[in-house]
Amino acid sequence: MTPWVYLLRLYRPRASWLAVSYLCLTITWLAGAALLAVSGWFITACAMAGLGLIVNLNIFTPSAAIRGLAILRTLGRYTERVIGHEAILRILADLRVRAFRAISSRPARIIDSRRYADVVGRLLADVETLDGIPIRVIGPLFSAFLTLIGVISISAIWGNALVATTIGLGGTLIFVVAWICALKGRAQSRQLVQSRAVQRIAAIDHLAGMAELIANNQEKNSAQRLDEIDHAQLLRVSKQEVVSSVGEHSVQALTLALTLLVLFLASGAVEAPILALLGLMTLGLNEALGTLPGALWRLGESEEAARRLQALETSEAPECQAIQSQVEPRQISVTERSQTTIEINDLVCQRQPNRQKSFSLTLLPGQPHIIYGKSGSGKTSLLETLAGELDPVRGIIMSQGIDLLSLPDEMRYQKIAFLGQSDQLINISIREFLSLGLVNVPDDQLKSVLAAVGLKKTLEDTPENLEYMLGVRGNRISGGQARRLQLACLLLREPSLVLLDEPFRGLERPLVQSIIKNMTPWMANKGVIFVTHDPDAMPSHWPKTRWP
């Protein structure tokens, strides 16, 4: 499917709104050209009447026409803005729903191995680019064409065939010039969208990775690289603005030349008031035709934005397609048990300080492994790589003869559970939060996992019990309760590999020891990795690895 077919299908549900908006825009431009024309006719006729060249001049009809056209132009503009923006807001909502739906089906694995910042860019910049196409690209093209047809028709009625033909040929020439400018700026527009993504990724990487950059004395190099990217992007934008400015001034010059040509051809063939009418009406075309370069040079940007969002909805990594034919997805119940050895072989992460050192580990069921190290050493990046949220430089994670990192997202999420450092809570009840992705979990089981993490008494102290609402981003519970609630949620699931990044952050040691004791039966059939800054708080018999 081409990007424009994709866009037409996207805009089709709002076609009626857009059509009314385009019609109102056409009325606005035609009314503006007619207002100039009638005003010019009226002023010229009044001057000639004052000289005695016109007798019995009717001043009431043109006066009423001028007032009517002014009101019509204002109403047309207002209606076009209201209906057009309503259509755009609806299209924007449709776009965001589609983009979020595409991402939610693969919430961690970035499509086509792209970075998180690139997906954010598609949700923001690309969506904002596409929601403006109907009004900034399609609308001006359609309405400018209809306005030109209207002016040609009026010229044929009030002038003559030669004048109408001249205006038609001149308008066609202006369309051609605008299209040439569009072709000139098309490649640059596409490059703008692509480089904008690179710029956004670099900025987010620089800010998000500041701790690692400072720890490795790389913050100045990263800032310098970011400055270079920004400067290159500024040059691209400036170059594009030059193309747009040249196109707009070329159209204005051509419109002026066309006006002078019409005046020359009509001079002596029509009366002076009609001559003024034809000249000013032709000049009034500038409002419609002057928008063409700015509309057309956005075509490349629109195509690239559509292509990126289309890829977000439809693409799937080749390795996922290959493995999907071999392994059928299945639903894991809360009672299913699978004791599996996990083999991590020759793993190298993108953000680890020492790229020469690989990570290999054999995880035996029931023998949790502790990874510790100083801040900024890349422990979180290691877990993100093991979870499949950050693509590895190299390495595999084998379980039952399958590389877990090659599984499609929905299957990998059944096999790997990852509790990151951020608390991911939403404004739903405790029952709903614990039961996300599960079906018909008994209340006794929910209360059992809450008891395992020391939250049962806290829950019983609230009148809502399991219906207690967490609040926006979990603002109705404390940070420690948020961590324990996520651990309780994890205890209801049966993954093969469990990755826990500072799961006991902010908790007192006696409570940590109690939770570990309650989690031990659950961990007995799983490969488990704990990342912590305090390995001494963990059981001494658990194996430990310093990272990096």
Coordinates of C-alpha atoms in Angstrom, one line a residue:
M1 CA 0.0 0.0 0.0
T2 CA 1.4 3.4 -1.0
P3 CA 1.5 6.2 1.6
W4 CA -1.2 8.2 -0.3
V5 CA -3.5 5.2 -0.4
Y6 CA -2.9 4.8 3.3
L7 CA -3.7 8.5 3.9
L8 CA -6.9 8.4 1.8
R9 CA -8.2 5.5 3.7
L10 CA -7.4 7.3 6.9
Y11 CA -9.1 10.5 5.9
R12 CA -12.1 8.8 4.2
P13 CA -14.3 8.6 7.4
R14 CA -14.1 12.4 7.7
A15 CA -14.5 13.1 3.9
S16 CA -17.9 14.9 4.3
W17 CA -16.5 17.3 6.9
L18 CA -13.4 18.0 4.7
A19 CA -15.6 18.5 1.6
V20 CA -17.6 21.2 3.3
S21 CA -14.4 22.8 4.6
Y22 CA -13.0 22.9 1.1
L23 CA -16.2 24.3 -0.3
C24 CA -16.2 27.1 2.3
L25 CA -12.5 27.8 1.5
T26 CA -13.4 28.1 -2.2
I27 CA -16.3 30.5 -1.4
T28 CA -13.9 32.6 0.7
W29 CA -11.3 32.9 -2.1
L30 CA -13.9 33.5 -4.8
A31 CA -15.7 36.1 -2.6
G32 CA -12.3 37.8 -2.0
A33 CA -11.6 38.0 -5.7
A34 CA -15.1 39.1 -6.5
L35 CA -15.0 41.8 -3.8
L36 CA -11.8 43.3 -5.4
A37 CA -13.4 43.1 -8.8
V38 CA -16.8 44.7 -7.9
S39 CA -15.0 47.3 -5.8
G40 CA -12.7 48.2 -8.7
W41 CA -15.7 48.3 -11.1
F42 CA -17.7 50.5 -8.7
I43 CA -14.9 53.0 -8.0
T44 CA -14.1 53.3 -11.8
A45 CA -17.8 53.7 -12.7
C46 CA -18.3 56.4 -10.0
A47 CA -15.2 58.3 -11.3
M48 CA -16.5 58.1 -14.8
A49 CA -20.0 59.2 -13.7
G50 CA -18.4 62.2 -12.0
L51 CA -16.8 63.1 -15.3
G52 CA -20.2 62.8 -17.0
L53 CA -19.1 59.7 -19.0
I54 CA -21.8 57.5 -17.4
V55 CA -25.4 58.5 -17.0
N56 CA -27.9 57.0 -14.5
L57 CA -25.4 55.0 -12.5
N58 CA -27.0 52.5 -10.2
I59 CA -25.0 52.8 -7.0
F60 CA -27.3 50.6 -4.8
T61 CA -26.8 47.3 -6.5
P62 CA -22.9 47.3 -6.5
S63 CA -23.0 48.7 -2.9
A64 CA -25.1 45.9 -1.8
A65 CA -22.9 43.4 -3.7
I66 CA -19.8 44.8 -2.0
R67 CA -21.4 44.4 1.5
G68 CA -22.7 41.0 0.7
L69 CA -19.4 39.8 -0.7
A70 CA -17.6 41.1 2.4
I71 CA -20.0 39.3 4.7
L72 CA -19.9 36.1 2.6
R73 CA -16.1 36.1 2.7
T74 CA -16.1 36.5 6.5
L75 CA -18.7 33.8 6.9
G76 CA -16.9 31.5 4.5
R77 CA -13.6 31.9 6.4
Y78 CA -15.2 31.4 9.8
T79 CA -17.2 28.3 8.7
E80 CA -14.1 26.9 7.0
R81 CA -12.1 27.3 10.1
V82 CA -14.7 25.8 12.4
I83 CA -15.5 22.8 10.2
G84 CA -12.0 22.3 9.1
H85 CA -10.6 22.3 12.6
E86 CA -13.4 19.9 13.7
A87 CA -12.4 17.5 10.9
I88 CA -8.7 17.8 11.8
L89 CA -9.3 17.2 15.5
R90 CA -11.3 14.0 14.6
I91 CA -8.5 12.9 12.2
L92 CA -5.9 13.6 14.9
A93 CA -7.9 11.4 17.3
D94 CA -8.1 8.7 14.7
L95 CA -4.4 8.9 14.0
R96 CA -3.4 8.7 17.7
V97 CA -5.7 5.8 18.4
R98 CA -4.2 3.9 15.4
A99 CA -0.7 4.7 16.5
F100 CA -1.2 3.8 20.1
R101 CA -3.0 0.6 19.1
A102 CA 0.0 -0.3 17.0
I103 CA 2.4 0.3 19.8
S104 CA 0.3 -1.3 22.5
S105 CA 0.4 -4.6 20.6
R106 CA 4.2 -4.4 20.9
P107 CA 4.6 -2.2 24.0
A108 CA 8.3 -2.8 24.5
R109 CA 10.0 -4.1 21.4
I110 CA 10.5 -1.2 19.0
I111 CA 9.2 -1.9 15.5
D112 CA 11.9 -2.4 12.9
S113 CA 14.5 -2.3 15.7
R114 CA 13.9 1.4 16.2
R115 CA 14.4 3.3 19.4
Y116 CA 11.8 4.4 21.9
A117 CA 12.4 8.0 21.0
D118 CA 11.7 7.3 17.4
V119 CA 8.3 5.8 18.4
V120 CA 7.6 8.9 20.5
G121 CA 8.5 10.9 17.4
R122 CA 6.0 9.0 15.3
L123 CA 3.3 9.7 17.9
L124 CA 4.0 13.4 18.1
A125 CA 5.8 14.9 15.1
D126 CA 4.5 12.5 12.4
V127 CA 1.0 12.5 13.7
E128 CA 1.0 16.3 13.8
T129 CA 2.4 16.4 10.3
L130 CA -0.3 14.1 8.9
D131 CA -3.3 15.8 10.6
G132 CA -2.4 19.0 8.7
I133 CA -2.4 17.5 5.2
P134 CA -6.1 17.9 4.6
I135 CA -6.1 21.6 5.4
R136 CA -2.6 22.6 4.4
V137 CA -2.1 20.4 1.3
I138 CA -5.2 18.9 -0.2
G139 CA -7.6 21.8 0.8
P140 CA -5.5 24.6 -0.9
L141 CA -5.0 22.5 -4.0
F142 CA -8.6 21.6 -4.4
S143 CA -10.0 25.1 -3.6
A144 CA -7.4 26.9 -5.7
F145 CA -8.4 24.9 -8.7
L146 CA -12.1 25.6 -8.1
T147 CA -11.3 29.3 -7.6
L148 CA -9.4 29.4 -10.9
I149 CA -12.3 27.8 -12.7
G150 CA -14.7 30.4 -11.1
V151 CA -12.5 33.3 -12.2
I152 CA -12.2 31.9 -15.7
S153 CA -16.0 31.6 -16.0
I154 CA -16.6 35.2 -14.8
S155 CA -13.9 36.4 -17.2
A156 CA -15.7 34.7 -20.1
I157 CA -19.0 36.3 -19.1
W158 CA -17.8 39.8 -18.4
G159 CA -14.8 39.9 -20.7
N160 CA -14.2 37.8 -23.7
A161 CA -12.8 34.4 -24.7
L162 CA -9.3 35.7 -25.1
V163 CA -9.1 37.0 -21.6
A164 CA -10.6 33.8 -20.2
T165 CA -8.1 31.7 -22.1
T166 CA -5.2 33.9 -20.9
I167 CA -6.3 33.5 -17.3
G168 CA -6.7 29.8 -17.7
L169 CA -3.2 29.4 -19.3
G170 CA -1.7 31.7 -16.7
G171 CA -3.3 29.8 -13.8
T172 CA -2.0 26.5 -15.3
L173 CA 1.5 27.9 -15.6
I174 CA 1.4 28.9 -11.9
F175 CA 0.3 25.3 -11.0
V176 CA 3.2 24.0 -13.0
V177 CA 5.7 26.3 -11.3
A178 CA 4.3 25.4 -7.9
W179 CA 4.7 21.7 -8.7
I180 CA 8.3 22.2 -9.8
C181 CA 9.0 23.8 -6.5
A182 CA 7.3 20.8 -4.8
L183 CA 9.5 18.4 -6.7
K184 CA 12.5 20.5 -5.7
G185 CA 11.6 20.4 -2.0
R186 CA 10.1 16.9 -1.9
A187 CA 13.4 15.1 -1.2
Q188 CA 14.4 17.7 1.3
S189 CA 11.0 17.4 3.1
R190 CA 11.5 13.6 3.4
Q191 CA 15.0 14.2 4.7
L192 CA 13.6 16.7 7.3
V193 CA 11.3 14.0 8.7
Q194 CA 14.1 11.4 8.9
S195 CA 16.6 13.8 10.4
R196 CA 14.1 15.1 12.9
A197 CA 13.8 11.5 14.2
V198 CA 17.6 11.3 14.5
Q199 CA 17.7 14.7 16.3
R200 CA 15.0 13.6 18.8
I201 CA 16.7 10.3 19.5
A202 CA 20.0 12.0 20.1
A203 CA 18.4 14.6 22.5
I204 CA 16.6 11.9 24.5
D205 CA 19.6 9.7 24.6
H206 CA 21.8 12.6 25.8
L207 CA 19.4 13.5 28.6
A208 CA 18.3 10.0 29.6
G209 CA 21.8 8.7 29.6
M210 CA 23.4 11.6 31.4
A211 CA 24.4 9.5 34.5
E212 CA 26.2 6.9 32.3
L213 CA 27.8 9.7 30.2
I214 CA 29.2 11.5 33.3
A215 CA 30.4 8.2 34.8
N216 CA 32.4 7.5 31.6
N217 CA 33.4 11.2 31.0
Q218 CA 31.5 11.2 27.7
E219 CA 29.1 14.0 28.4
K220 CA 31.1 16.6 26.4
N221 CA 31.4 14.3 23.4
S222 CA 27.7 13.6 23.5
A223 CA 26.8 17.3 23.8
Q224 CA 29.1 18.1 20.8
R225 CA 27.5 15.4 18.7
L226 CA 24.0 16.8 19.6
D227 CA 25.1 20.3 18.6
E228 CA 26.3 19.0 15.3
I229 CA 23.0 17.2 14.6
D230 CA 21.1 20.4 15.6
H231 CA 23.2 22.6 13.3
A232 CA 22.8 20.2 10.4
Q233 CA 19.0 20.2 11.0
L234 CA 18.9 24.0 11.1
L235 CA 20.6 24.1 7.7
R236 CA 18.1 21.7 6.2
V237 CA 15.2 23.8 7.6
S238 CA 16.8 27.0 6.3
K239 CA 17.3 25.5 2.8
Q240 CA 13.7 24.3 2.8
E241 CA 12.5 27.7 3.7
V242 CA 14.4 29.2 0.8
V243 CA 12.7 26.8 -1.6
S244 CA 9.3 27.8 -0.1
S245 CA 10.1 31.5 -0.3
V246 CA 11.3 31.4 -3.9
G247 CA 8.1 29.4 -4.8
E248 CA 5.8 31.9 -3.2
H249 CA 7.5 35.0 -4.6
S250 CA 7.5 33.3 -8.1
V251 CA 3.8 32.8 -7.9
Q252 CA 3.2 36.4 -6.8
A253 CA 5.3 37.6 -9.7
L254 CA 3.5 35.4 -12.2
T255 CA 0.1 36.6 -10.9
L256 CA 1.2 40.2 -11.3
A257 CA 2.4 39.5 -14.8
L258 CA -0.8 37.7 -15.6
T259 CA -2.8 40.7 -14.3
L260 CA -0.8 43.2 -16.5
L261 CA -1.3 40.8 -19.5
V262 CA -5.1 40.7 -18.9
L263 CA -5.2 44.5 -18.7
F264 CA -3.3 44.8 -22.0
L265 CA -5.4 42.3 -23.9
A266 CA -8.7 43.7 -22.6
S267 CA -7.8 47.3 -23.1
G268 CA -10.0 48.8 -25.8
A269 CA -12.1 45.6 -26.0
V270 CA -14.2 46.3 -22.9
E271 CA -15.4 49.3 -21.0
A272 CA -13.2 50.9 -18.3
P273 CA -15.2 49.6 -15.3
I274 CA -15.1 46.1 -16.7
L275 CA -11.4 46.4 -17.4
A276 CA -10.8 47.3 -13.7
L277 CA -13.0 44.4 -12.7
L278 CA -11.0 41.9 -14.8
G279 CA -7.7 43.2 -13.7
L280 CA -8.4 43.3 -9.9
M281 CA -10.2 39.9 -10.1
T282 CA -7.1 38.4 -11.7
L283 CA -4.9 40.0 -9.1
G284 CA -7.3 38.5 -6.4
L285 CA -6.2 35.1 -7.6
N286 CA -3.0 35.6 -5.7
E287 CA -4.7 34.7 -2.4
A288 CA -5.6 31.2 -3.7
L289 CA -2.7 30.5 -6.0
G290 CA -0.1 31.9 -3.5
T291 CA -0.8 29.0 -1.2
L292 CA 0.3 26.4 -3.8
P293 CA 4.1 26.3 -3.2
G294 CA 3.7 26.1 0.5
A295 CA 1.2 23.3 0.2
L296 CA 3.0 21.3 -2.5
W297 CA 6.5 21.4 -0.9
R298 CA 5.0 19.6 2.1
L299 CA 4.3 16.6 0.0
G300 CA 7.6 14.9 0.7
E301 CA 7.2 15.5 4.4
S302 CA 3.7 14.1 4.3
E303 CA 4.7 11.0 2.4
E304 CA 7.6 10.2 4.8
A305 CA 5.4 10.8 7.9
A306 CA 2.7 8.5 6.4
R307 CA 5.3 5.9 5.6
R308 CA 6.7 5.9 9.1
L309 CA 3.3 5.6 10.7
Q310 CA 2.3 2.9 8.2
A311 CA 5.4 0.9 9.1
L312 CA 4.5 1.3 12.8
E313 CA 1.2 -0.4 12.1
T314 CA 2.2 -3.1 9.7
S315 CA 5.8 -4.0 10.2
E316 CA 7.1 -7.0 12.0
A317 CA 10.8 -7.9 12.5
P318 CA 11.9 -10.6 10.2
E319 CA 13.2 -12.8 13.0
C320 CA 9.8 -12.7 14.6
Q321 CA 8.1 -13.8 11.4
A322 CA 10.5 -16.7 11.1
I323 CA 10.1 -18.0 14.6
Q324 CA 6.3 -17.5 14.6
S325 CA 5.9 -20.2 12.0
Q326 CA 7.7 -22.6 14.3
V327 CA 6.2 -21.7 17.7
E328 CA 2.5 -21.2 18.1
P329 CA 1.4 -18.6 20.7
R330 CA -0.5 -19.9 23.7
Q331 CA -2.2 -18.6 26.8
I332 CA -0.4 -19.3 30.1
S333 CA -2.6 -20.1 33.1
V334 CA -1.8 -19.0 36.6
T335 CA -1.3 -22.6 37.7
E336 CA 1.0 -23.8 34.9
R337 CA 4.5 -24.8 36.0
S338 CA 7.6 -25.1 33.9
Q339 CA 11.1 -25.8 35.2
T340 CA 13.5 -24.6 32.6
T341 CA 17.2 -23.8 32.5
I342 CA 18.0 -20.4 30.9
E343 CA 21.2 -20.1 29.0
I344 CA 22.5 -16.5 28.4
N345 CA 25.3 -16.8 25.8
D346 CA 27.8 -14.1 24.8
L347 CA 25.5 -11.1 25.4
V348 CA 26.8 -7.6 24.7
C349 CA 24.6 -4.6 25.5
Q350 CA 24.5 -1.3 23.6
R351 CA 25.1 0.9 26.6
Q352 CA 27.6 -1.1 28.6
P353 CA 30.9 0.8 29.2
N354 CA 33.1 -2.1 28.2
R355 CA 31.9 -3.5 24.8
Q356 CA 34.7 -6.0 24.8
K357 CA 33.2 -7.9 27.7
S358 CA 30.3 -10.3 27.0
F359 CA 27.9 -11.7 29.6
S360 CA 27.2 -15.4 29.8
L361 CA 25.2 -17.1 32.5
T362 CA 23.3 -20.3 33.2
L363 CA 20.2 -19.7 35.3
L364 CA 19.0 -22.8 37.1
P365 CA 15.4 -23.0 38.4
G366 CA 15.1 -21.9 42.0
Q367 CA 18.6 -20.4 42.1
P368 CA 18.2 -16.6 41.8
H369 CA 21.3 -14.7 40.6
I370 CA 22.3 -11.3 41.9
I371 CA 23.9 -8.7 39.7
Y372 CA 25.4 -5.6 41.5
G373 CA 27.6 -2.7 40.7
K374 CA 28.0 1.0 41.0
S375 CA 25.5 3.5 39.6
G376 CA 25.9 4.2 35.9
S377 CA 27.6 0.8 35.2
G378 CA 24.7 -0.3 32.9
K379 CA 22.9 -2.8 35.1
T380 CA 19.5 -1.5 34.0
S381 CA 20.5 -1.6 30.3
L382 CA 21.6 -5.2 30.8
L383 CA 18.1 -6.1 32.1
E384 CA 16.4 -4.1 29.3
T385 CA 18.5 -6.1 26.9
L386 CA 17.6 -9.4 28.6
A387 CA 13.9 -8.4 28.5
G388 CA 14.1 -7.6 24.7
E389 CA 13.3 -3.9 25.2
L390 CA 16.8 -2.9 24.0
D391 CA 18.4 -4.8 21.1
P392 CA 21.6 -6.5 22.0
V393 CA 24.9 -5.9 20.1
R394 CA 25.1 -9.7 20.0
G395 CA 24.1 -12.7 22.1
I396 CA 21.1 -15.0 22.7
I397 CA 19.0 -16.2 25.5
M398 CA 18.2 -19.9 25.0
S399 CA 15.3 -21.7 26.6
Q400 CA 14.1 -25.2 25.4
G401 CA 16.0 -24.7 22.2
I402 CA 14.5 -21.3 21.4
D403 CA 16.1 -17.8 21.5
L404 CA 13.7 -15.8 23.7
L405 CA 14.8 -12.6 22.1
S406 CA 13.6 -13.8 18.7
L407 CA 10.1 -14.5 19.8
P408 CA 7.2 -12.2 18.7
D409 CA 6.4 -9.7 21.5
E410 CA 3.2 -11.3 22.7
M411 CA 5.0 -14.6 23.1
R412 CA 8.1 -13.1 24.6
Y413 CA 6.0 -11.4 27.3
Q414 CA 4.6 -14.7 28.3
K415 CA 8.2 -16.1 28.7
I416 CA 10.0 -13.1 30.3
A417 CA 8.7 -10.9 33.1
F418 CA 10.6 -7.6 33.7
L419 CA 10.0 -5.3 36.7
G420 CA 11.9 -2.1 36.0
Q421 CA 12.8 0.7 38.3
S422 CA 9.9 2.9 37.3
D423 CA 6.5 2.3 38.9
Q424 CA 4.0 1.7 36.2
L425 CA 0.6 2.3 37.8
I426 CA -2.6 3.6 36.4
N427 CA -5.9 4.8 37.9
I428 CA -7.7 1.5 38.3
S429 CA -8.6 -0.7 41.3
I430 CA -6.2 -3.1 43.0
R431 CA -8.3 -6.0 41.8
E432 CA -8.1 -4.7 38.2
F433 CA -4.4 -4.0 38.4
L434 CA -3.5 -7.5 39.8
S435 CA -5.7 -9.2 37.2
L436 CA -4.4 -7.4 34.1
G437 CA -4.1 -10.0 31.4
L438 CA -5.6 -12.8 33.5
V439 CA -9.1 -14.2 33.6
N440 CA -11.2 -15.0 36.6
V441 CA -8.6 -14.8 39.3
P442 CA -10.2 -15.7 42.7
D443 CA -10.2 -13.1 45.4
D444 CA -8.4 -15.5 47.7
Q445 CA -5.5 -15.8 45.3
L446 CA -5.3 -12.0 45.0
K447 CA -5.2 -11.6 48.8
S448 CA -2.7 -14.4 49.0
V449 CA -0.1 -12.6 46.8
L450 CA -0.8 -9.3 48.7
A451 CA -0.1 -11.1 51.9
A452 CA 3.2 -12.4 50.4
V453 CA 4.4 -8.8 49.9
G454 CA 3.1 -7.5 53.2
L455 CA 0.1 -5.5 51.8
K456 CA -2.8 -7.6 53.1
K457 CA -3.2 -5.7 56.4
T458 CA -2.9 -2.4 54.6
L459 CA -5.6 -3.5 52.2
E460 CA -7.9 -4.6 55.0
D461 CA -7.6 -1.2 56.6
T462 CA -9.4 0.4 53.7
P463 CA -13.2 0.2 53.3
E464 CA -12.8 -0.4 49.5
N465 CA -10.6 -3.4 50.0
L466 CA -9.8 -4.8 46.5
E467 CA -11.8 -2.0 44.9
Y468 CA -9.4 0.6 46.3
M469 CA -8.4 3.0 43.4
L470 CA -4.7 3.6 42.9
G471 CA -5.1 7.1 41.6
V472 CA -3.5 8.8 38.6
R473 CA 0.0 7.3 38.3
G474 CA -0.6 5.5 41.6
N475 CA -0.7 8.8 43.6
R476 CA -3.0 7.2 46.3
I477 CA -0.3 4.8 47.5
S478 CA 3.3 5.2 48.6
G479 CA 6.4 4.4 46.6
G480 CA 7.1 1.3 48.7
Q481 CA 3.5 0.1 48.4
A482 CA 3.8 0.6 44.6
R483 CA 6.8 -1.6 44.4
R484 CA 5.2 -4.3 46.5
L485 CA 2.0 -4.1 44.5
Q486 CA 3.9 -4.7 41.3
L487 CA 5.7 -7.7 42.9
A488 CA 2.3 -9.1 43.9
C489 CA 1.1 -8.7 40.3
L490 CA 4.2 -10.6 39.2
L491 CA 3.5 -13.5 41.6
L492 CA 0.2 -14.2 39.8
R493 CA 2.1 -15.0 36.6
E494 CA 4.3 -17.9 35.5
P495 CA 7.1 -16.7 33.2
S496 CA 10.3 -18.7 32.6
L497 CA 12.7 -15.8 33.1
V498 CA 12.1 -13.1 35.8
L499 CA 14.1 -9.9 35.7
L500 CA 13.9 -7.6 38.8
D501 CA 15.5 -4.2 38.8
E502 CA 15.8 -2.9 42.4
P503 CA 12.6 -4.6 43.4
F504 CA 13.0 -3.8 47.1
R505 CA 14.0 -0.2 46.7
G506 CA 13.0 1.8 49.8
L507 CA 12.0 -1.2 51.9
E508 CA 13.4 -2.1 55.3
R509 CA 15.5 -5.2 55.5
P510 CA 13.1 -7.2 57.7
L511 CA 10.4 -6.7 55.2
V512 CA 12.7 -7.5 52.3
Q513 CA 13.6 -10.8 54.0
S514 CA 10.0 -11.6 54.6
I515 CA 9.1 -11.0 51.0
I516 CA 12.0 -13.1 49.7
K517 CA 10.9 -15.9 52.0
N518 CA 7.4 -15.7 50.6
M519 CA 8.6 -15.5 47.0
T520 CA 10.9 -18.5 47.3
P521 CA 8.3 -21.2 46.4
W522 CA 7.2 -19.1 43.4
M523 CA 10.9 -18.8 42.2
A524 CA 11.5 -22.5 42.6
N525 CA 10.7 -23.3 38.9
K526 CA 12.1 -20.1 37.3
G527 CA 15.3 -18.4 36.3
V528 CA 15.5 -15.2 38.3
I529 CA 17.9 -12.3 38.1
F530 CA 18.0 -9.6 40.8
V531 CA 19.7 -6.2 40.1
T532 CA 20.6 -4.3 43.3
H533 CA 23.0 -1.8 44.8
D534 CA 22.9 -3.7 48.1
P535 CA 23.8 -7.3 47.5
D536 CA 24.3 -7.9 51.3
A537 CA 20.6 -7.6 51.8
M538 CA 20.1 -10.7 49.7
P539 CA 20.5 -14.3 50.9
S540 CA 24.2 -15.1 51.1
H541 CA 23.9 -18.4 49.3
W542 CA 22.6 -16.8 46.1
P543 CA 25.3 -16.5 43.4
K544 CA 26.5 -13.0 42.7
T545 CA 28.0 -11.2 39.7
R546 CA 29.6 -7.8 39.7
W547 CA 28.6 -5.7 36.6
P548 CA 30.3 -4.8 34.4

